[in-house]
């Protein structure tokens, strides 16, 4: 499907030109650019013969009805919003590739034993309200009152849909990591979306003159922070210290206060929580040793979301038809699939991206890899069709 892959990439280019911030790719929830993006992709959906609507949460939905009106619905989707100064493919590739796959199936003729929808979610990145999955959570009916209070539009609850309506959900997405590239593979099924802990660590000691305070009499907040940072690198899961603020920040003054961020992720929640406990123990020991006050604040905790075994087995089988190895990889990044899992079984397909780079204007995918992903997605739907006929 190379020619189709080239068409998908061309449409990604066209969509990338729609932005709220000239000179870069930025689209946030219900902004002028998002409305324009929905209109453009909606036109492409209509060209493919789909029934098109935008729901109360501004999710774009293209529907191919089954010949059986009582059938359940299977959804292919991803998001059309972006981070600020984004790349072309994080989110939009999944929507446009899904549409291309459905368009090809329609051209082949026949029908499916389930309704098929292509969904472009309105807000996965959380750029406008700093809350992720606004579009998919609205559809899943899992928005909290606090989330709704952030929204400046009425009636978003009307986007909610019933669990009984759905058969499942599949999301094609760039890997956002380097594993596929290191393995020389184009695609992989996804086993789970990792759980995440975000923690703010504050260490408060005492400032002092760098030239007159003896080493043994110091309460150096930065020296207390250093072993925590080193422990994060060796804690056995994905752990990152991405922010570090040091006060007073003078070269000749002992640091009196340090605030650092901890981002800890793993597909198994128990391992993630155990790693967090070990890191906290290191922080407590160092604080006590150096006479430094510790404040350990959990900012956010999200549970891991395992992909549905039956759907993932079908995805892996489809991958095996086109690659010498059919891997299953966990996703360290969040996706709309995590929110949609509250509504129905979910699965995902990763596509190799150059250097594992994402959330960056240099995001890149190869047409050949997109072609493989399109055939995998088609074969997945055919396997699903066989199972439900």
GROMACS .gro file of C-alpha atoms in nm:
model
  389
    1UNK     CA    1   0.000   0.000   0.000
    2UNK     CA    2   0.288   0.237  -0.075
    3UNK     CA    3   0.079   0.473  -0.287
    4UNK     CA    4  -0.178   0.490  -0.008
    5UNK     CA    5   0.103   0.547   0.242
    6UNK     CA    6   0.227   0.839   0.034
    7UNK     CA    7  -0.127   0.978   0.033
    8UNK     CA    8  -0.145   0.944   0.412
    9UNK     CA    9   0.181   1.133   0.453
   10UNK     CA   10   0.067   1.402   0.209
   11UNK     CA   11  -0.249   1.451   0.413
   12UNK     CA   12  -0.040   1.473   0.732
   13UNK     CA   13   0.155   1.752   0.560
   14UNK     CA   14  -0.167   1.929   0.463
   15UNK     CA   15  -0.304   1.900   0.816
   16UNK     CA   16   0.025   2.029   0.963
   17UNK     CA   17  -0.031   2.359   0.784
   18UNK     CA   18  -0.336   2.422   1.005
   19UNK     CA   19  -0.214   2.585   1.325
   20UNK     CA   20  -0.310   2.831   1.597
   21UNK     CA   21   0.048   2.961   1.610
   22UNK     CA   22   0.203   3.056   1.274
   23UNK     CA   23   0.544   2.910   1.207
   24UNK     CA   24   0.485   2.597   1.414
   25UNK     CA   25   0.226   2.321   1.458
   26UNK     CA   26  -0.005   2.396   1.750
   27UNK     CA   27  -0.373   2.299   1.776
   28UNK     CA   28  -0.564   2.305   2.102
   29UNK     CA   29  -0.913   2.203   2.204
   30UNK     CA   30  -1.191   2.379   2.007
   31UNK     CA   31  -0.956   2.645   1.877
   32UNK     CA   32  -0.996   2.796   1.528
   33UNK     CA   33  -0.727   2.560   1.399
   34UNK     CA   34  -0.894   2.255   1.553
   35UNK     CA   35  -1.226   2.352   1.396
   36UNK     CA   36  -1.051   2.391   1.060
   37UNK     CA   37  -0.874   2.055   1.106
   38UNK     CA   38  -1.205   1.885   1.184
   39UNK     CA   39  -1.359   2.040   0.874
   40UNK     CA   40  -1.074   1.922   0.649
   41UNK     CA   41  -1.061   1.567   0.785
   42UNK     CA   42  -1.440   1.559   0.783
   43UNK     CA   43  -1.431   1.636   0.410
   44UNK     CA   44  -1.187   1.346   0.359
   45UNK     CA   45  -1.424   1.120   0.553
   46UNK     CA   46  -1.715   1.219   0.330
   47UNK     CA   47  -1.503   1.153   0.020
   48UNK     CA   48  -1.454   0.801   0.156
   49UNK     CA   49  -1.831   0.759   0.189
   50UNK     CA   50  -1.853   0.782   0.566
   51UNK     CA   51  -2.133   0.942   0.766
   52UNK     CA   52  -1.972   1.238   0.943
   53UNK     CA   53  -2.060   1.425   1.261
   54UNK     CA   54  -1.894   1.621   1.540
   55UNK     CA   55  -2.013   1.536   1.891
   56UNK     CA   56  -2.066   1.767   2.190
   57UNK     CA   57  -1.699   1.732   2.292
   58UNK     CA   58  -1.590   1.829   1.937
   59UNK     CA   59  -1.469   1.478   1.855
   60UNK     CA   60  -1.485   1.415   1.480
   61UNK     CA   61  -1.660   1.087   1.393
   62UNK     CA   62  -1.682   0.915   1.056
   63UNK     CA   63  -1.909   0.609   1.049
   64UNK     CA   64  -1.936   0.315   0.808
   65UNK     CA   65  -2.256   0.134   0.908
   66UNK     CA   66  -2.274  -0.243   0.901
   67UNK     CA   67  -2.542  -0.419   0.698
   68UNK     CA   68  -2.664  -0.543   1.037
   69UNK     CA   69  -2.823  -0.243   1.213
   70UNK     CA   70  -2.807  -0.426   1.548
   71UNK     CA   71  -2.431  -0.481   1.525
   72UNK     CA   72  -2.186  -0.332   1.772
   73UNK     CA   73  -1.935  -0.062   1.677
   74UNK     CA   74  -1.560  -0.098   1.642
   75UNK     CA   75  -1.359   0.223   1.659
   76UNK     CA   76  -1.031   0.320   1.495
   77UNK     CA   77  -0.894   0.650   1.617
   78UNK     CA   78  -0.641   0.886   1.766
   79UNK     CA   79  -0.627   1.262   1.826
   80UNK     CA   80  -0.609   1.569   1.605
   81UNK     CA   81  -0.493   1.816   1.871
   82UNK     CA   82  -0.123   1.870   1.938
   83UNK     CA   83   0.127   1.988   2.192
   84UNK     CA   84   0.279   2.331   2.133
   85UNK     CA   85   0.540   2.331   1.853
   86UNK     CA   86   0.450   1.973   1.764
   87UNK     CA   87   0.545   1.725   1.494
   88UNK     CA   88   0.315   1.611   1.214
   89UNK     CA   89   0.242   1.255   1.319
   90UNK     CA   90   0.170   1.222   1.693
   91UNK     CA   91  -0.206   1.167   1.678
   92UNK     CA   92  -0.298   1.272   1.322
   93UNK     CA   93  -0.116   0.977   1.163
   94UNK     CA   94  -0.347   0.739   1.350
   95UNK     CA   95  -0.661   0.918   1.230
   96UNK     CA   96  -0.554   0.958   0.868
   97UNK     CA   97  -0.415   0.604   0.841
   98UNK     CA   98  -0.737   0.463   0.988
   99UNK     CA   99  -0.938   0.660   0.733
  100UNK     CA  100  -0.719   0.533   0.448
  101UNK     CA  101  -0.765   0.176   0.567
  102UNK     CA  102  -1.142   0.211   0.584
  103UNK     CA  103  -1.155   0.381   0.244
  104UNK     CA  104  -0.962   0.089   0.091
  105UNK     CA  105  -1.196  -0.165   0.250
  106UNK     CA  106  -1.501   0.018   0.117
  107UNK     CA  107  -1.350   0.020  -0.232
  108UNK     CA  108  -1.300  -0.357  -0.211
  109UNK     CA  109  -1.675  -0.398  -0.160
  110UNK     CA  110  -1.854  -0.621   0.087
  111UNK     CA  111  -1.957  -0.534   0.438
  112UNK     CA  112  -1.850  -0.591   0.795
  113UNK     CA  113  -2.037  -0.765   1.077
  114UNK     CA  114  -1.984  -0.454   1.291
  115UNK     CA  115  -2.020  -0.080   1.244
  116UNK     CA  116  -1.684   0.086   1.191
  117UNK     CA  117  -1.602   0.438   1.310
  118UNK     CA  118  -1.296   0.654   1.257
  119UNK     CA  119  -1.261   0.906   1.539
  120UNK     CA  120  -1.039   1.213   1.560
  121UNK     CA  121  -1.042   1.302   1.929
  122UNK     CA  122  -1.052   1.671   2.015
  123UNK     CA  123  -0.812   1.683   2.308
  124UNK     CA  124  -0.556   1.423   2.409
  125UNK     CA  125  -0.260   1.645   2.491
  126UNK     CA  126  -0.438   1.875   2.738
  127UNK     CA  127  -0.281   2.194   2.603
  128UNK     CA  128  -0.580   2.419   2.670
  129UNK     CA  129  -0.704   2.298   3.010
  130UNK     CA  130  -0.401   2.096   3.132
  131UNK     CA  131  -0.614   1.782   3.156
  132UNK     CA  132  -0.541   1.499   2.917
  133UNK     CA  133  -0.792   1.287   2.721
  134UNK     CA  134  -1.073   1.542   2.734
  135UNK     CA  135  -1.226   1.418   2.408
  136UNK     CA  136  -1.198   1.045   2.472
  137UNK     CA  137  -1.299   1.079   2.838
  138UNK     CA  138  -1.610   1.268   2.733
  139UNK     CA  139  -1.703   0.983   2.500
  140UNK     CA  140  -1.626   0.724   2.768
  141UNK     CA  141  -1.830   0.917   3.024
  142UNK     CA  142  -1.544   0.941   3.274
  143UNK     CA  143  -1.500   1.318   3.301
  144UNK     CA  144  -1.505   1.440   3.661
  145UNK     CA  145  -1.693   1.752   3.778
  146UNK     CA  146  -1.356   1.928   3.814
  147UNK     CA  147  -1.278   1.851   3.450
  148UNK     CA  148  -1.613   1.982   3.334
  149UNK     CA  149  -1.561   2.302   3.533
  150UNK     CA  150  -1.258   2.377   3.314
  151UNK     CA  151  -1.457   2.359   2.993
  152UNK     CA  152  -1.604   2.679   2.857
  153UNK     CA  153  -1.867   2.508   2.640
  154UNK     CA  154  -2.202   2.368   2.751
  155UNK     CA  155  -2.337   2.023   2.692
  156UNK     CA  156  -2.009   1.825   2.672
  157UNK     CA  157  -2.168   1.541   2.872
  158UNK     CA  158  -2.383   1.470   2.566
  159UNK     CA  159  -2.076   1.312   2.401
  160UNK     CA  160  -2.104   1.017   2.641
  161UNK     CA  161  -2.177   0.680   2.480
  162UNK     CA  162  -2.294   0.349   2.624
  163UNK     CA  163  -2.058   0.057   2.685
  164UNK     CA  164  -2.312  -0.178   2.526
  165UNK     CA  165  -2.263   0.001   2.193
  166UNK     CA  166  -1.899  -0.098   2.143
  167UNK     CA  167  -1.708  -0.402   2.031
  168UNK     CA  168  -1.362  -0.253   2.077
  169UNK     CA  169  -1.109   0.015   1.987
  170UNK     CA  170  -0.775   0.014   1.802
  171UNK     CA  171  -0.528   0.300   1.782
  172UNK     CA  172  -0.238   0.331   1.540
  173UNK     CA  173   0.033   0.561   1.678
  174UNK     CA  174   0.398   0.642   1.630
  175UNK     CA  175   0.606   0.462   1.892
  176UNK     CA  176   0.751   0.784   2.041
  177UNK     CA  177   1.054   0.577   2.138
  178UNK     CA  178   1.359   0.409   1.980
  179UNK     CA  179   1.288   0.036   2.032
  180UNK     CA  180   1.145  -0.046   1.689
  181UNK     CA  181   1.428   0.138   1.519
  182UNK     CA  182   1.684  -0.052   1.728
  183UNK     CA  183   1.517  -0.382   1.630
  184UNK     CA  184   1.491  -0.293   1.261
  185UNK     CA  185   1.112  -0.339   1.264
  186UNK     CA  186   0.832  -0.124   1.121
  187UNK     CA  187   0.550  -0.206   1.362
  188UNK     CA  188   0.463  -0.375   1.689
  189UNK     CA  189   0.153  -0.455   1.889
  190UNK     CA  190   0.121  -0.279   2.225
  191UNK     CA  191   0.087  -0.480   2.545
  192UNK     CA  192  -0.009  -0.203   2.789
  193UNK     CA  193  -0.002   0.169   2.854
  194UNK     CA  194   0.225   0.234   3.149
  195UNK     CA  195   0.106   0.370   3.479
  196UNK     CA  196   0.267   0.692   3.592
  197UNK     CA  197   0.364   0.866   3.916
  198UNK     CA  198   0.458   1.232   3.917
  199UNK     CA  199   0.623   1.349   4.237
  200UNK     CA  200   0.758   1.685   4.354
  201UNK     CA  201   1.051   1.655   4.595
  202UNK     CA  202   1.147   1.958   4.803
  203UNK     CA  203   1.463   1.961   5.018
  204UNK     CA  204   1.527   2.251   5.254
  205UNK     CA  205   1.860   2.301   5.428
  206UNK     CA  206   2.059   2.613   5.516
  207UNK     CA  207   2.253   2.854   5.301
  208UNK     CA  208   2.607   2.939   5.395
  209UNK     CA  209   2.927   3.086   5.263
  210UNK     CA  210   3.101   2.842   5.029
  211UNK     CA  211   3.442   2.944   5.157
  212UNK     CA  212   3.385   2.953   5.532
  213UNK     CA  213   3.139   2.675   5.621
  214UNK     CA  214   3.317   2.342   5.697
  215UNK     CA  215   3.193   2.043   5.496
  216UNK     CA  216   3.084   1.851   5.806
  217UNK     CA  217   2.871   2.140   5.930
  218UNK     CA  218   2.677   2.197   5.610
  219UNK     CA  219   2.308   2.132   5.545
  220UNK     CA  220   2.342   2.128   5.168
  221UNK     CA  221   2.009   2.066   4.996
  222UNK     CA  222   2.172   1.990   4.661
  223UNK     CA  223   2.402   1.724   4.808
  224UNK     CA  224   2.090   1.565   4.958
  225UNK     CA  225   1.922   1.572   4.616
  226UNK     CA  226   2.213   1.416   4.426
  227UNK     CA  227   2.169   1.059   4.563
  228UNK     CA  228   1.797   1.073   4.480
  229UNK     CA  229   1.878   1.162   4.119
  230UNK     CA  230   2.136   0.882   4.100
  231UNK     CA  231   1.889   0.633   4.254
  232UNK     CA  232   1.625   0.724   3.995
  233UNK     CA  233   1.862   0.611   3.720
  234UNK     CA  234   1.902   0.268   3.885
  235UNK     CA  235   1.558   0.204   4.032
  236UNK     CA  236   1.462  -0.066   3.780
  237UNK     CA  237   1.179   0.117   3.602
  238UNK     CA  238   1.159   0.424   3.377
  239UNK     CA  239   1.233   0.715   3.610
  240UNK     CA  240   1.325   1.069   3.512
  241UNK     CA  241   1.428   1.384   3.695
  242UNK     CA  242   1.329   1.642   3.440
  243UNK     CA  243   1.324   1.957   3.650
  244UNK     CA  244   1.572   2.083   3.908
  245UNK     CA  245   1.555   2.423   4.079
  246UNK     CA  246   1.836   2.529   4.313
  247UNK     CA  247   1.823   2.825   4.554
  248UNK     CA  248   1.975   3.071   4.602
  249UNK     CA  249   2.159   2.972   4.285
  250UNK     CA  250   2.488   3.153   4.347
  251UNK     CA  251   2.823   2.991   4.278
  252UNK     CA  252   2.965   3.085   4.619
  253UNK     CA  253   2.662   2.998   4.834
  254UNK     CA  254   2.567   2.656   4.971
  255UNK     CA  255   2.226   2.557   4.825
  256UNK     CA  256   1.954   2.603   5.084
  257UNK     CA  257   1.658   2.470   4.885
  258UNK     CA  258   1.617   2.228   4.597
  259UNK     CA  259   1.295   2.128   4.420
  260UNK     CA  260   1.310   1.840   4.173
  261UNK     CA  261   1.054   1.647   3.970
  262UNK     CA  262   1.027   1.270   3.954
  263UNK     CA  263   0.843   1.097   3.668
  264UNK     CA  264   0.817   0.722   3.729
  265UNK     CA  265   0.649   0.484   3.479
  266UNK     CA  266   0.596   0.112   3.431
  267UNK     CA  267   0.341  -0.119   3.271
  268UNK     CA  268   0.304  -0.304   3.605
  269UNK     CA  269   0.168  -0.078   3.878
  270UNK     CA  270   0.317  -0.280   4.164
  271UNK     CA  271   0.669  -0.240   4.026
  272UNK     CA  272   0.614   0.132   3.973
  273UNK     CA  273   0.487   0.183   4.328
  274UNK     CA  274   0.770  -0.024   4.475
  275UNK     CA  275   1.022   0.187   4.284
  276UNK     CA  276   0.860   0.504   4.419
  277UNK     CA  277   0.882   0.365   4.772
  278UNK     CA  278   1.253   0.287   4.726
  279UNK     CA  279   1.319   0.638   4.596
  280UNK     CA  280   1.132   0.788   4.890
  281UNK     CA  281   1.339   0.579   5.130
  282UNK     CA  282   1.658   0.717   4.971
  283UNK     CA  283   1.523   1.071   5.006
  284UNK     CA  284   1.434   1.017   5.372
  285UNK     CA  285   1.773   0.864   5.453
  286UNK     CA  286   1.967   1.145   5.284
  287UNK     CA  287   1.753   1.412   5.447
  288UNK     CA  288   1.809   1.263   5.793
  289UNK     CA  289   2.181   1.218   5.729
  290UNK     CA  290   2.231   1.582   5.626
  291UNK     CA  291   1.980   1.752   5.855
  292UNK     CA  292   1.769   1.861   5.561
  293UNK     CA  293   1.389   1.891   5.567
  294UNK     CA  294   1.206   1.674   5.310
  295UNK     CA  295   0.871   1.736   5.145
  296UNK     CA  296   0.751   1.448   4.920
  297UNK     CA  297   0.438   1.542   4.727
  298UNK     CA  298   0.257   1.309   4.488
  299UNK     CA  299   0.128   1.533   4.211
  300UNK     CA  300  -0.040   1.268   3.994
  301UNK     CA  301  -0.083   0.892   3.985
  302UNK     CA  302  -0.240   0.703   3.696
  303UNK     CA  303  -0.280   0.329   3.679
  304UNK     CA  304  -0.149   0.123   3.392
  305UNK     CA  305  -0.395   0.015   3.125
  306UNK     CA  306  -0.340  -0.334   2.981
  307UNK     CA  307  -0.448  -0.381   2.623
  308UNK     CA  308  -0.720  -0.644   2.571
  309UNK     CA  309  -0.551  -0.987   2.526
  310UNK     CA  310  -0.788  -1.110   2.252
  311UNK     CA  311  -0.761  -0.795   2.040
  312UNK     CA  312  -0.386  -0.772   2.095
  313UNK     CA  313  -0.344  -1.135   1.989
  314UNK     CA  314  -0.520  -1.050   1.663
  315UNK     CA  315  -0.302  -0.743   1.617
  316UNK     CA  316   0.011  -0.944   1.679
  317UNK     CA  317  -0.108  -1.210   1.433
  318UNK     CA  318  -0.161  -0.940   1.171
  319UNK     CA  319   0.189  -0.801   1.240
  320UNK     CA  320   0.336  -1.150   1.196
  321UNK     CA  321   0.196  -1.164   0.842
  322UNK     CA  322   0.425  -0.877   0.738
  323UNK     CA  323   0.734  -0.896   0.961
  324UNK     CA  324   0.986  -1.162   1.061
  325UNK     CA  325   0.920  -1.079   1.427
  326UNK     CA  326   0.595  -0.979   1.594
  327UNK     CA  327   0.684  -0.786   1.908
  328UNK     CA  328   0.462  -0.659   2.186
  329UNK     CA  329   0.588  -0.338   2.344
  330UNK     CA  330   0.457  -0.143   2.642
  331UNK     CA  331   0.380   0.222   2.586
  332UNK     CA  332   0.547   0.462   2.825
  333UNK     CA  333   0.340   0.748   2.684
  334UNK     CA  334  -0.031   0.799   2.740
  335UNK     CA  335  -0.288   0.760   2.463
  336UNK     CA  336  -0.663   0.796   2.406
  337UNK     CA  337  -0.675   0.417   2.426
  338UNK     CA  338  -0.618   0.452   2.802
  339UNK     CA  339  -0.937   0.657   2.840
  340UNK     CA  340  -1.135   0.446   2.593
  341UNK     CA  341  -1.048   0.130   2.788
  342UNK     CA  342  -1.315   0.240   3.039
  343UNK     CA  343  -1.569   0.191   2.760
  344UNK     CA  344  -1.454  -0.124   2.576
  345UNK     CA  345  -1.154  -0.352   2.504
  346UNK     CA  346  -0.864  -0.169   2.339
  347UNK     CA  347  -0.551  -0.249   2.142
  348UNK     CA  348  -0.277  -0.045   1.975
  349UNK     CA  349  -0.031  -0.066   1.689
  350UNK     CA  350   0.302   0.116   1.705
  351UNK     CA  351   0.477   0.250   1.395
  352UNK     CA  352   0.852   0.314   1.393
  353UNK     CA  353   0.955   0.679   1.409
  354UNK     CA  354   1.300   0.813   1.330
  355UNK     CA  355   1.521   0.833   1.636
  356UNK     CA  356   1.220   0.773   1.858
  357UNK     CA  357   1.164   1.148   1.844
  358UNK     CA  358   0.819   1.286   1.927
  359UNK     CA  359   0.657   1.610   2.050
  360UNK     CA  360   0.904   1.786   1.823
  361UNK     CA  361   0.885   1.937   1.473
  362UNK     CA  362   1.146   1.687   1.350
  363UNK     CA  363   0.910   1.391   1.406
  364UNK     CA  364   0.952   1.159   1.107
  365UNK     CA  365   0.809   0.833   0.973
  366UNK     CA  366   0.897   0.642   0.655
  367UNK     CA  367   0.638   0.577   0.383
  368UNK     CA  368   0.739   0.212   0.379
  369UNK     CA  369   0.665   0.176   0.750
  370UNK     CA  370   0.330   0.348   0.710
  371UNK     CA  371   0.253   0.108   0.424
  372UNK     CA  372   0.327  -0.190   0.651
  373UNK     CA  373   0.109  -0.041   0.924
  374UNK     CA  374  -0.182   0.005   0.683
  375UNK     CA  375  -0.168  -0.359   0.572
  376UNK     CA  376  -0.139  -0.473   0.934
  377UNK     CA  377  -0.443  -0.266   1.029
  378UNK     CA  378  -0.640  -0.403   0.734
  379UNK     CA  379  -0.550  -0.762   0.819
  380UNK     CA  380  -0.639  -0.700   1.183
  381UNK     CA  381  -0.987  -0.591   1.077
  382UNK     CA  382  -1.020  -0.897   0.851
  383UNK     CA  383  -0.924  -1.124   1.141
  384UNK     CA  384  -1.176  -0.943   1.358
  385UNK     CA  385  -1.437  -0.987   1.086
  386UNK     CA  386  -1.374  -1.362   1.072
  387UNK     CA  387  -1.416  -1.387   1.446
  388UNK     CA  388  -1.754  -1.214   1.446
  389UNK     CA  389  -1.918  -1.352   1.133
   0.00000   0.00000   0.00000
